[in-house]
XYZ file of C-alpha atoms in Angstrom:
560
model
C -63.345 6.458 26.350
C -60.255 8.399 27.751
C -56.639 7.199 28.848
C -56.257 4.784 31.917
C -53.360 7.138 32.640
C -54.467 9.435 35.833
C -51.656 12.390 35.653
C -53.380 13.036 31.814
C -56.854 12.733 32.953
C -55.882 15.277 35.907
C -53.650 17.000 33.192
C -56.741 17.122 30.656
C -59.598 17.664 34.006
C -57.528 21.315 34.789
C -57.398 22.247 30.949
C -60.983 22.009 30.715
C -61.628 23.559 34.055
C -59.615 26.720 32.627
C -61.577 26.933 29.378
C -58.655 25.857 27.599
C -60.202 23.817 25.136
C -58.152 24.098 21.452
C -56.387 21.316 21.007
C -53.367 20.508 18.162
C -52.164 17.068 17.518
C -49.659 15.195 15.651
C -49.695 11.762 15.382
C -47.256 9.444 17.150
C -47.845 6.484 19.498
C -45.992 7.682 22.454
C -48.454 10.411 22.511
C -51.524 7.986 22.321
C -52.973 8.240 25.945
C -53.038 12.394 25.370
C -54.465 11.625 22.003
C -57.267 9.264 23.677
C -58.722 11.706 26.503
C -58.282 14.689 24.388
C -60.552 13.781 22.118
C -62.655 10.747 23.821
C -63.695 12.912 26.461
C -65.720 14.932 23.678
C -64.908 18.010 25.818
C -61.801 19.389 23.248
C -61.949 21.129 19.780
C -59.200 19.031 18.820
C -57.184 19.215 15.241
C -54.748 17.247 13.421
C -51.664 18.381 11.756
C -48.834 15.686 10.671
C -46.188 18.014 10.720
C -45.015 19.632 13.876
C -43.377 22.571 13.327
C -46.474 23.504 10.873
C -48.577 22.734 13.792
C -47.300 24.400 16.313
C -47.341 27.572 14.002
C -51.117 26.716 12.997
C -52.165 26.872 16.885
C -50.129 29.865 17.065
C -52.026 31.610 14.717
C -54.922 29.978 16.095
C -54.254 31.308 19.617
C -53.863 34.926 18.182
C -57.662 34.524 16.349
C -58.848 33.224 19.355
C -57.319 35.294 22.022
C -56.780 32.533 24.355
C -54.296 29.732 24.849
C -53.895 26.859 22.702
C -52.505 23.212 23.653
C -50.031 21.477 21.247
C -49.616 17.611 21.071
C -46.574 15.631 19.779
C -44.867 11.853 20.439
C -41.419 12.161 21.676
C -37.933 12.498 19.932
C -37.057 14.711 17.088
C -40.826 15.853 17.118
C -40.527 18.009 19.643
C -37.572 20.020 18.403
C -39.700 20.232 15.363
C -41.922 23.192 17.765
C -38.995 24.648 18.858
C -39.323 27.815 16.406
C -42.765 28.173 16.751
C -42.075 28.493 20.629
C -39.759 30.698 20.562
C -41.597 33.120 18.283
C -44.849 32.794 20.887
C -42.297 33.751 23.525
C -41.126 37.101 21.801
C -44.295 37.511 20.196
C -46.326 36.873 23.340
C -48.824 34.686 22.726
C -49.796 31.570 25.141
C -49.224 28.170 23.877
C -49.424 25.014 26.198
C -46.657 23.085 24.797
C -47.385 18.828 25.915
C -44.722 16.418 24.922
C -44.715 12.804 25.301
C -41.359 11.648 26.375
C -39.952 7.741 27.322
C -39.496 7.517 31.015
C -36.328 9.298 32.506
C -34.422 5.554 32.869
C -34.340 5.273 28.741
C -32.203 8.382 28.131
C -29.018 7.673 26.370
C -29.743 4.204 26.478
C -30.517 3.494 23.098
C -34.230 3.656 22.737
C -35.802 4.717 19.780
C -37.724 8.212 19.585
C -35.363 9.268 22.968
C -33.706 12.169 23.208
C -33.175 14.222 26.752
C -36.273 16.888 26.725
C -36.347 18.136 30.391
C -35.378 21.689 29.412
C -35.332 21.729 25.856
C -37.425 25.230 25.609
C -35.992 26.101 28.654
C -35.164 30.062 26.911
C -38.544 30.199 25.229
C -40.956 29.465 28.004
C -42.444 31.106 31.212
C -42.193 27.941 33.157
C -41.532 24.662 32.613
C -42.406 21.117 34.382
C -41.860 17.307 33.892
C -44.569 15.100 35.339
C -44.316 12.160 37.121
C -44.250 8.316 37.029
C -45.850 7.260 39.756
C -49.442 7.815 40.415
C -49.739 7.756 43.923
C -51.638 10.043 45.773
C -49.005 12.329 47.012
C -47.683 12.410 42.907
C -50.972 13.439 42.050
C -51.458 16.497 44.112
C -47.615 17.500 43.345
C -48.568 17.313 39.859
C -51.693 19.117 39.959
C -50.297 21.778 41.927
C -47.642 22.282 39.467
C -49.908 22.061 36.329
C -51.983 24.915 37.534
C -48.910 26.931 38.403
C -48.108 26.503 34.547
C -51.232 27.334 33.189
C -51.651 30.209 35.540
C -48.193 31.768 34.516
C -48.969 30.947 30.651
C -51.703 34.298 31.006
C -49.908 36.090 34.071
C -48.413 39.295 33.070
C -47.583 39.409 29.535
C -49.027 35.804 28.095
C -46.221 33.541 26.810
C -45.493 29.459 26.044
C -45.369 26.752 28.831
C -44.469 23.249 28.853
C -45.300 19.833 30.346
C -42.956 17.015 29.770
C -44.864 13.604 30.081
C -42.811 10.419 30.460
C -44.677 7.127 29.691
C -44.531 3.847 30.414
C -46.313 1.139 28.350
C -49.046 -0.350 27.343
C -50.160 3.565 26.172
C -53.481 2.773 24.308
C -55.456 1.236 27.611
C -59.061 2.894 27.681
C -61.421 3.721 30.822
C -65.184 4.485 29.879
C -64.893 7.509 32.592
C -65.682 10.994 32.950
C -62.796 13.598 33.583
C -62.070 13.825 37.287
C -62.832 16.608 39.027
C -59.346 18.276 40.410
C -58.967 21.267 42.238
C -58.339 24.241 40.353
C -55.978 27.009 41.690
C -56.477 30.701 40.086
C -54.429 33.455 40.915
C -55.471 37.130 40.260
C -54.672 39.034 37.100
C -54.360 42.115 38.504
C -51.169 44.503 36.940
C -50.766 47.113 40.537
C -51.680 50.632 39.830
C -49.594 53.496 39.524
C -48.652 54.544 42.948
C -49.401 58.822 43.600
C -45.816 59.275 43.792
C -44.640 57.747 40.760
C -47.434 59.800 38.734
C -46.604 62.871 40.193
C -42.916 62.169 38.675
C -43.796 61.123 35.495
C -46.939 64.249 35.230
C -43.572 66.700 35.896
C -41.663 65.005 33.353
C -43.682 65.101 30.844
C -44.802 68.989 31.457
C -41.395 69.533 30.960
C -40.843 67.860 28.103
C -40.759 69.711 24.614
C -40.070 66.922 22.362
C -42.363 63.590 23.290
C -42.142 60.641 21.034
C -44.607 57.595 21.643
C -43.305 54.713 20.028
C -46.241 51.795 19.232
C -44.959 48.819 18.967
C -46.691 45.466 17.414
C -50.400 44.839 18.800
C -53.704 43.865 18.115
C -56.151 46.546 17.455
C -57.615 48.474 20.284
C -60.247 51.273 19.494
C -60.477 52.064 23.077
C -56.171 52.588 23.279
C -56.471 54.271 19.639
C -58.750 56.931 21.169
C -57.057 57.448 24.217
C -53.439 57.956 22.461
C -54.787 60.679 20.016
C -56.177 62.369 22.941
C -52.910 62.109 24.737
C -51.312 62.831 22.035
C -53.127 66.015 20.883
C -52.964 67.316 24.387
C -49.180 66.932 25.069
C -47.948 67.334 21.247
C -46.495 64.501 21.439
C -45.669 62.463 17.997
C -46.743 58.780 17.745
C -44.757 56.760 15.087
C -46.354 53.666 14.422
C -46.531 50.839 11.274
C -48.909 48.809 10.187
C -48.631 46.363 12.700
C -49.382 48.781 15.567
C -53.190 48.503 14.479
C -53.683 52.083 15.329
C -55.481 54.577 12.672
C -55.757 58.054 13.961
C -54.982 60.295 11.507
C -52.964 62.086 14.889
C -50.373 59.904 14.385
C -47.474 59.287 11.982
C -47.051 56.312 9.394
C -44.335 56.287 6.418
C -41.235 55.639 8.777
C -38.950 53.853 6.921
C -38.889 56.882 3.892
C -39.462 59.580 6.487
C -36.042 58.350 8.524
C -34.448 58.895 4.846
C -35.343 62.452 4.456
C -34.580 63.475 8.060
C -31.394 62.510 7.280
C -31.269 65.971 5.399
C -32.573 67.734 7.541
C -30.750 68.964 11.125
C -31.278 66.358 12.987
C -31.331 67.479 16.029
C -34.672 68.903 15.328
C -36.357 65.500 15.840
C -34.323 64.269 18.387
C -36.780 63.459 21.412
C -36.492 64.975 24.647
C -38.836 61.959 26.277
C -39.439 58.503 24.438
C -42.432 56.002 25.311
C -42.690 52.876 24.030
C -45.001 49.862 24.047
C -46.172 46.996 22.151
C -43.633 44.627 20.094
C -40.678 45.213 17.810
C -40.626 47.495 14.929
C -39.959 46.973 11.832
C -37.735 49.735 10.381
C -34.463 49.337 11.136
C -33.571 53.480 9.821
C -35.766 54.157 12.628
C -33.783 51.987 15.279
C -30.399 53.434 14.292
C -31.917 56.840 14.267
C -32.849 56.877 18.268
C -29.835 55.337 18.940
C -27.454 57.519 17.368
C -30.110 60.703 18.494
C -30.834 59.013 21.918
C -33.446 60.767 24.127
C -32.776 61.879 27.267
C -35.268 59.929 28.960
C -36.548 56.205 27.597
C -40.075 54.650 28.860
C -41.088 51.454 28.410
C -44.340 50.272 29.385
C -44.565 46.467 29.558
C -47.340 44.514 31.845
C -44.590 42.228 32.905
C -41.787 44.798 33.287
C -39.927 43.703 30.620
C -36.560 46.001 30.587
C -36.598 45.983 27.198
C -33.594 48.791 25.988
C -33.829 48.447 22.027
C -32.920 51.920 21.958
C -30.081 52.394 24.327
C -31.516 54.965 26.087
C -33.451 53.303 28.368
C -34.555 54.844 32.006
C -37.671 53.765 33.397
C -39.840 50.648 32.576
C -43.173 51.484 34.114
C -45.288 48.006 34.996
C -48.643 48.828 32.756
C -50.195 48.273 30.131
C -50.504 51.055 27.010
C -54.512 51.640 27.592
C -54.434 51.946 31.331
C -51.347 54.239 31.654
C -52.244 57.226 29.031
C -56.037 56.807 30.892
C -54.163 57.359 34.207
C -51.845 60.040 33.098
C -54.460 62.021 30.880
C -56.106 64.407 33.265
C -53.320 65.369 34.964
C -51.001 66.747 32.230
C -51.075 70.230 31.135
C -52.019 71.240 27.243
C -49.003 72.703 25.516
C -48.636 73.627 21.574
C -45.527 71.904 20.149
C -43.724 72.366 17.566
C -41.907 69.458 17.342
C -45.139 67.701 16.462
C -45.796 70.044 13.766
C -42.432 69.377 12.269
C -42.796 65.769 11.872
C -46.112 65.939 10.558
C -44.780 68.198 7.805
C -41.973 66.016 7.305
C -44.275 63.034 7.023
C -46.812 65.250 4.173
C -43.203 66.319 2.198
C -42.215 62.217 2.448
C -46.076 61.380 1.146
C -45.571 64.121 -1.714
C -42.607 62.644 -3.031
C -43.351 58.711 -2.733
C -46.780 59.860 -4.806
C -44.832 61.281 -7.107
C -42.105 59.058 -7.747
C -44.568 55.846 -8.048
C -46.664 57.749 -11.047
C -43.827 56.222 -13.457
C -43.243 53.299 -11.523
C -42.406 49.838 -13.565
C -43.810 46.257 -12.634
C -42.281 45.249 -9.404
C -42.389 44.213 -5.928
C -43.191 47.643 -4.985
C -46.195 48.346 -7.635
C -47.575 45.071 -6.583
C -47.782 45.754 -2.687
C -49.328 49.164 -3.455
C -51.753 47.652 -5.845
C -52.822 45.151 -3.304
C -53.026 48.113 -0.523
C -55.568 49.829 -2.959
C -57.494 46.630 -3.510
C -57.433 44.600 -0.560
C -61.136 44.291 0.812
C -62.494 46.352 3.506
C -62.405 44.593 7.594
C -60.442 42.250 6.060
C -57.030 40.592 8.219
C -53.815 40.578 6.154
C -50.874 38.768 7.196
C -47.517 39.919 6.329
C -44.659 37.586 5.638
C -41.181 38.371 6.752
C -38.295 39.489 4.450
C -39.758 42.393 2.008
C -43.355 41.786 2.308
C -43.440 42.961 5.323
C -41.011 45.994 4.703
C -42.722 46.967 1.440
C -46.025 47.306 3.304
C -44.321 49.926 5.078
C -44.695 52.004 1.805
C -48.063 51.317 1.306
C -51.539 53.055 2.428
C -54.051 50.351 3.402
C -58.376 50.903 4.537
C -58.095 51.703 8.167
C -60.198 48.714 8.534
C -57.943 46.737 7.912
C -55.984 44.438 10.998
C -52.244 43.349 9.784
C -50.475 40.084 11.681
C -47.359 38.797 11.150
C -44.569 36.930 12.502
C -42.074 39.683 14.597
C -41.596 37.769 18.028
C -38.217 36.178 15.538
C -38.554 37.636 12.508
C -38.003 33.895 10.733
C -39.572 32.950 7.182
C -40.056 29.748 8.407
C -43.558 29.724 10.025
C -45.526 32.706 8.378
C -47.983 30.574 6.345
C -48.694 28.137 8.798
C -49.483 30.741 11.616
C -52.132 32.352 9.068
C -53.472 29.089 8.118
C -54.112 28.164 11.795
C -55.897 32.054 12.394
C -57.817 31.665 9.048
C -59.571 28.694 10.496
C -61.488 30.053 12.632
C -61.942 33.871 11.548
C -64.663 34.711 9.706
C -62.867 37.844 8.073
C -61.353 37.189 4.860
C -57.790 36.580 5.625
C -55.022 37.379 2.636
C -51.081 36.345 3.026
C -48.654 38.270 1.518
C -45.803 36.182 1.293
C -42.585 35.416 -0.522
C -41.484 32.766 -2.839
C -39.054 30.826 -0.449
C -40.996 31.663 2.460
C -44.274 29.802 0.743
C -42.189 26.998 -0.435
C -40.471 26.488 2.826
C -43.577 26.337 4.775
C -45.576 24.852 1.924
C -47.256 21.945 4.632
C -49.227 24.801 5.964
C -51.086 23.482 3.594
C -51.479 20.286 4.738
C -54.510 19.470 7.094
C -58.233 19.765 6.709
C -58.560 23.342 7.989
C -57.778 25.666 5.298
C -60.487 27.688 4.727
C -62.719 28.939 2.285
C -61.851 32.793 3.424
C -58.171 32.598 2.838
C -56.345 34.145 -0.122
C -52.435 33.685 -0.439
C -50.724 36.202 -2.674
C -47.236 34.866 -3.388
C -44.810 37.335 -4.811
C -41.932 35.307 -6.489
C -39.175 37.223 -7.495
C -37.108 34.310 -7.834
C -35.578 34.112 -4.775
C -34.636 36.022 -1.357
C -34.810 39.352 -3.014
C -34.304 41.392 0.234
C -30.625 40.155 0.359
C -30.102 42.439 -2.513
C -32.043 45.538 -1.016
C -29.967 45.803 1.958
C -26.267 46.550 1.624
C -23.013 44.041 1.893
C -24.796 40.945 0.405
C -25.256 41.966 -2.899
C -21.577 42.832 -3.287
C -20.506 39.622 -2.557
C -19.122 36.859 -5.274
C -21.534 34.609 -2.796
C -24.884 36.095 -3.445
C -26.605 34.650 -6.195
C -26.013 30.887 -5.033
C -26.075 31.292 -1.281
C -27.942 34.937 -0.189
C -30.087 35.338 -3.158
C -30.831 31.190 -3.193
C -32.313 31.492 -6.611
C -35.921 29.404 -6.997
C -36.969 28.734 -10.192
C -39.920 26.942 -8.859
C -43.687 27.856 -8.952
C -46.669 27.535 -6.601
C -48.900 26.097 -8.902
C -47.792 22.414 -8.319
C -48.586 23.080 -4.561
C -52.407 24.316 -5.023
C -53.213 21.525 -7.185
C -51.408 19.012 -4.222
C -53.317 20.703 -1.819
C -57.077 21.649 -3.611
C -56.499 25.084 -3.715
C -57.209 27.720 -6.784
C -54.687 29.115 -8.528
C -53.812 32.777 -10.145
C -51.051 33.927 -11.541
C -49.786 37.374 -13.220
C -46.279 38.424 -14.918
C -47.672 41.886 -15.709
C -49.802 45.303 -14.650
C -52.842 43.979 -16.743
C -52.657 40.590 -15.774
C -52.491 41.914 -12.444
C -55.649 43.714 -12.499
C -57.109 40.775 -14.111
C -56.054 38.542 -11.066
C -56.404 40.692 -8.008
C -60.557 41.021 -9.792
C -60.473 37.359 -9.552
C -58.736 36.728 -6.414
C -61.629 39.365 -4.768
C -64.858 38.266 -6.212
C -67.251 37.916 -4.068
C -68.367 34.646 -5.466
C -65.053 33.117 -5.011
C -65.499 30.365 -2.384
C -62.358 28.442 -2.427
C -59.077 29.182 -0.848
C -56.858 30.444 -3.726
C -52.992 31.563 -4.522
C -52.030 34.478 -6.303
C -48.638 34.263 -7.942
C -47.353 37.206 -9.346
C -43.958 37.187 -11.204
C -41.940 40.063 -10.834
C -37.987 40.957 -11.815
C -35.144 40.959 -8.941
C -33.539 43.275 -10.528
C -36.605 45.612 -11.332
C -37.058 45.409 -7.792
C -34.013 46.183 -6.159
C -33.427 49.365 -8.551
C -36.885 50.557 -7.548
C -36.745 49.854 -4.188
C -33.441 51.814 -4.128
C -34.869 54.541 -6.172
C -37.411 55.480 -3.749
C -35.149 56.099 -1.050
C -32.543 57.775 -2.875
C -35.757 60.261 -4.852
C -37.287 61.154 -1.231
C -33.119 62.097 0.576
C -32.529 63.886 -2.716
């Protein structure tokens, strides 16, 4: 049995036809005839999350596992502002989400109705394209509709993939049934194609980079791709050019260099000039260090590439010149044969910058004390092999930077917007339906503000949360200016004298905890064991002050 309602059968009849078939809903009433054919038609793996800004995170995450768009279901009102962040961080992180709101027809706005607020527009700077549907269902409405709903689903995965949404206004009764199949409504496809590399434009970008000295590839976020991975280090090897990359760049050859953050600190040293690039190429998402931003803008390069499959002019570095309309794998293929082979240098200088950086971190962590720091690096050392770890924003994600992880490993996180807000949520949802183990490291007011990630039926058995509660937002005394202030403890730092334990009894889950190196060890046995069959928290108790002077220490050991 499936809605009487003919713009969502025809709305649910091109979804299908697509192979879009992942389906997020929270409940509401005004959302009932999307609720009805979604899942009466039997045709729809469809889940059920009460809380919308959770859920739209969840199918986030669950669009990133899956590597294919995911549809996300609310009622109308204040519900739909509740997606709004997860939206936006699909947008800048790139990932497709078909975005379906109920709404009250357009004659109840501002009139007083309950659950009505105006929605035409209300992503309007986070999505690719955006459309209301009809009333009426005449004939003439329908093929309008149709038409547009396969424009939006088409531009969801053209060029770089990214959010869309459908606005549906309803008129009562909602919950009428038909006991009929899906209709069958013409699908338009468009091609996929990103256009090659014209012979002129390679023969200028072959002469620029045989004339460049000083190449640095910048890899942005990604997924992993061994086939990119293997082309890069060839590239790179033949042109001497130096790849920086992080964790989140999901690239492994030892040809490339890791330890940013601390390497940007001893360059600072050196003559800087030396590692100033003659030619920068960049891909992939944002980065993470923010030593290494300032760096290539202050040192900017003389020529700036970005390579984006939807020519995204993205100029993070003030330098740039040319955004080339490719993606990463397909443009070092295309270049590789035609470049000469030159020794450099300048690659040979970073890479023995990067082995003096790894000398000193090594040796100032021998005598290290219980802290954030000891903790990531623990976890590095003992994370399980092919595993997926998801790092939480604020110092999680910045500690990792200091840390050596298995090469198997594949790192996620949240850097489309950088928030706290959805991190748990978005793992939750890509948990469900990996069958990796999947471990979140996370923060203490991060977990606690997204604590409903918690709550729906699809937490799974492989995921492990490791919650490092320093007793507030720690990274507000790491960077400078906050931490001076007469406001930080009560409204930077926000101290939480709260625990997770509470929240994995609410929600079923095990629970760990350790205030110390042997308790630690003790724990991260536990949290590993291959008998362990229940999703489980970690909580590990560590000193904000402890922290920030160790944190500090590092930097100030490796410029010294």
């Amino acid at each position: 049995m499936i809605s009487d309602k003919k713009h969502i059968q025809q709305l649910a009849a091109l979804l299908q036809q697509k192979g879009i078939s992942d389906v997020v809903i929270s409940p509401g009433s005004r959302n009932g005839p999307m609720i009805h054919t979604f899942s009466g038609s039997g045709l729809f793996n469809c889940r059920t999350v009460v809380d919308e800004r959770s859920a739209a995170y969840f199918a986030l995450g669950l669009a990133q596992a899956n590597k294919k768009p995911v549809v996300i279901v609310c009622s109308s009102g204040t519900a739909t502002l509740n997606y709004a962040p997860a939206v936006a961080e699909a947008f800048y992180l790139k990932v497709p989400l078909v975005v379906i709101t109920a709404d009250r027809p357009e004659y109840w706005i501002d009139q007083g109705e309950n659950q009505c607020i105006n929605q035409k527009g209300i992503y309007s700077n986070f999505v690719k394209k955006e459309y209301q549907l009809p009333l009426g269902e005449t004939e003439t409405e329908l093929w309008q509709a149709a038409n547009e709903i396969n424009q939006c689903l088409n531009i969801s995965l053209s060029g770089q993939p990214a959010p869309v949404h459908i606005n549906v206004p309803l008129e009562e009764p909602l919950h009428q049934l038909a006991d009929i199949d899906l209709p069958v409504v013409i699908e338009i496809n468009e091609p996929q194609n990103i256009p090659a590399i014209d012979a002129d434009l390679t023969q200028k970008l072959v002469d620029e980079i045989n004339n460049s000295k000083k190449i640095v590839i910048l890899a942005g976020q990604q997924n992993a791709n061994k086939e990119l991975d293997t082309l890069l280090t060839a590239f790179a090897k033949k042109t001497g050019a130096v790849v920086l990359k992080e964790h989140l760049s999901n690239l492994n050859s030892t040809q490339f260099c890791g330890n940013i953050d601390t390497m940007m600190a001893a360059i600072l040293n050196d003559k800087v000039e030396d590692f100033q690039a003659d030619l920068l190429i960049s891909f992939g998402g944002h980065f993470v260090s923010k030593s290494l931003k300032q760096f290539l803008r202050k040192n900017k390069a003389c020529a700036h590439w970005h390579l984006s499959p939807a020519n995204d002019y993205y100029d993070t570095y003030q330098s740039l010149t040319r955004v080339i309309q490719a993606d990463a794998a397909s443009f070092f293929s295309h270049l590789h044969s035609k470049i000469f082979t030159q020794e450099s240098p300048y690659f040979q200088r970073w890479k023995n910058k990067e082995e003096e950086v790894i000398g000193l971190q090594n040796k100032y962590v021998e005598t290290l004390p219980f802290s954030d720091l000891k903790v990531t690096l623990e976890l590095a050392r003992r994370i399980p092999e092919y595993s997926d770890l998801h790092l939480g924003n604020s110092t999680p994600v910045r500690y990792a930077l200091l840390a050596n992880f298995n090469t198997t490993i594949r790192f996620y996180g949240n850097r489309g917007t950088s928030g706290i807000d959805g991190s748990l949520s978005t793992a939750v949802g890509f948990a469900s339906v990996s069958e990796k183990l999947n471990t979140v490291l996370i923060g203490d007011l991060s977990f606690f503000y997204d604590s409903n990630a918690l709550w729906n039926n699809y937490v799974g058995k492989n995921l492990r949360i490791v919650v490092i509660n320093n007793g507030g937002g720690n990274i507000f005394s790491l960077i400078k200016g906050p931490g001076e202030s007469p406001a930080f403890k009560q409204y930077f730092y926000a101290e939480n004298k709260y625990s997770a334990a509470g929240i994995a009894q609410t929600f079923g889950l095990d629970y760990l905890c350790a205030d110390n190196e042997t308790n630690l060890n003790t724990a991260l046995n536990d949290l590993y064991h291959p008998g362990r069959k229940k999703p489980t928290i970690l909580e590990i108790f560590t000193d904000a002050e402890v922290n920030t002077n160790t944190f500090r220490g590092l930097f100030n050991f490796v410029k010294q």
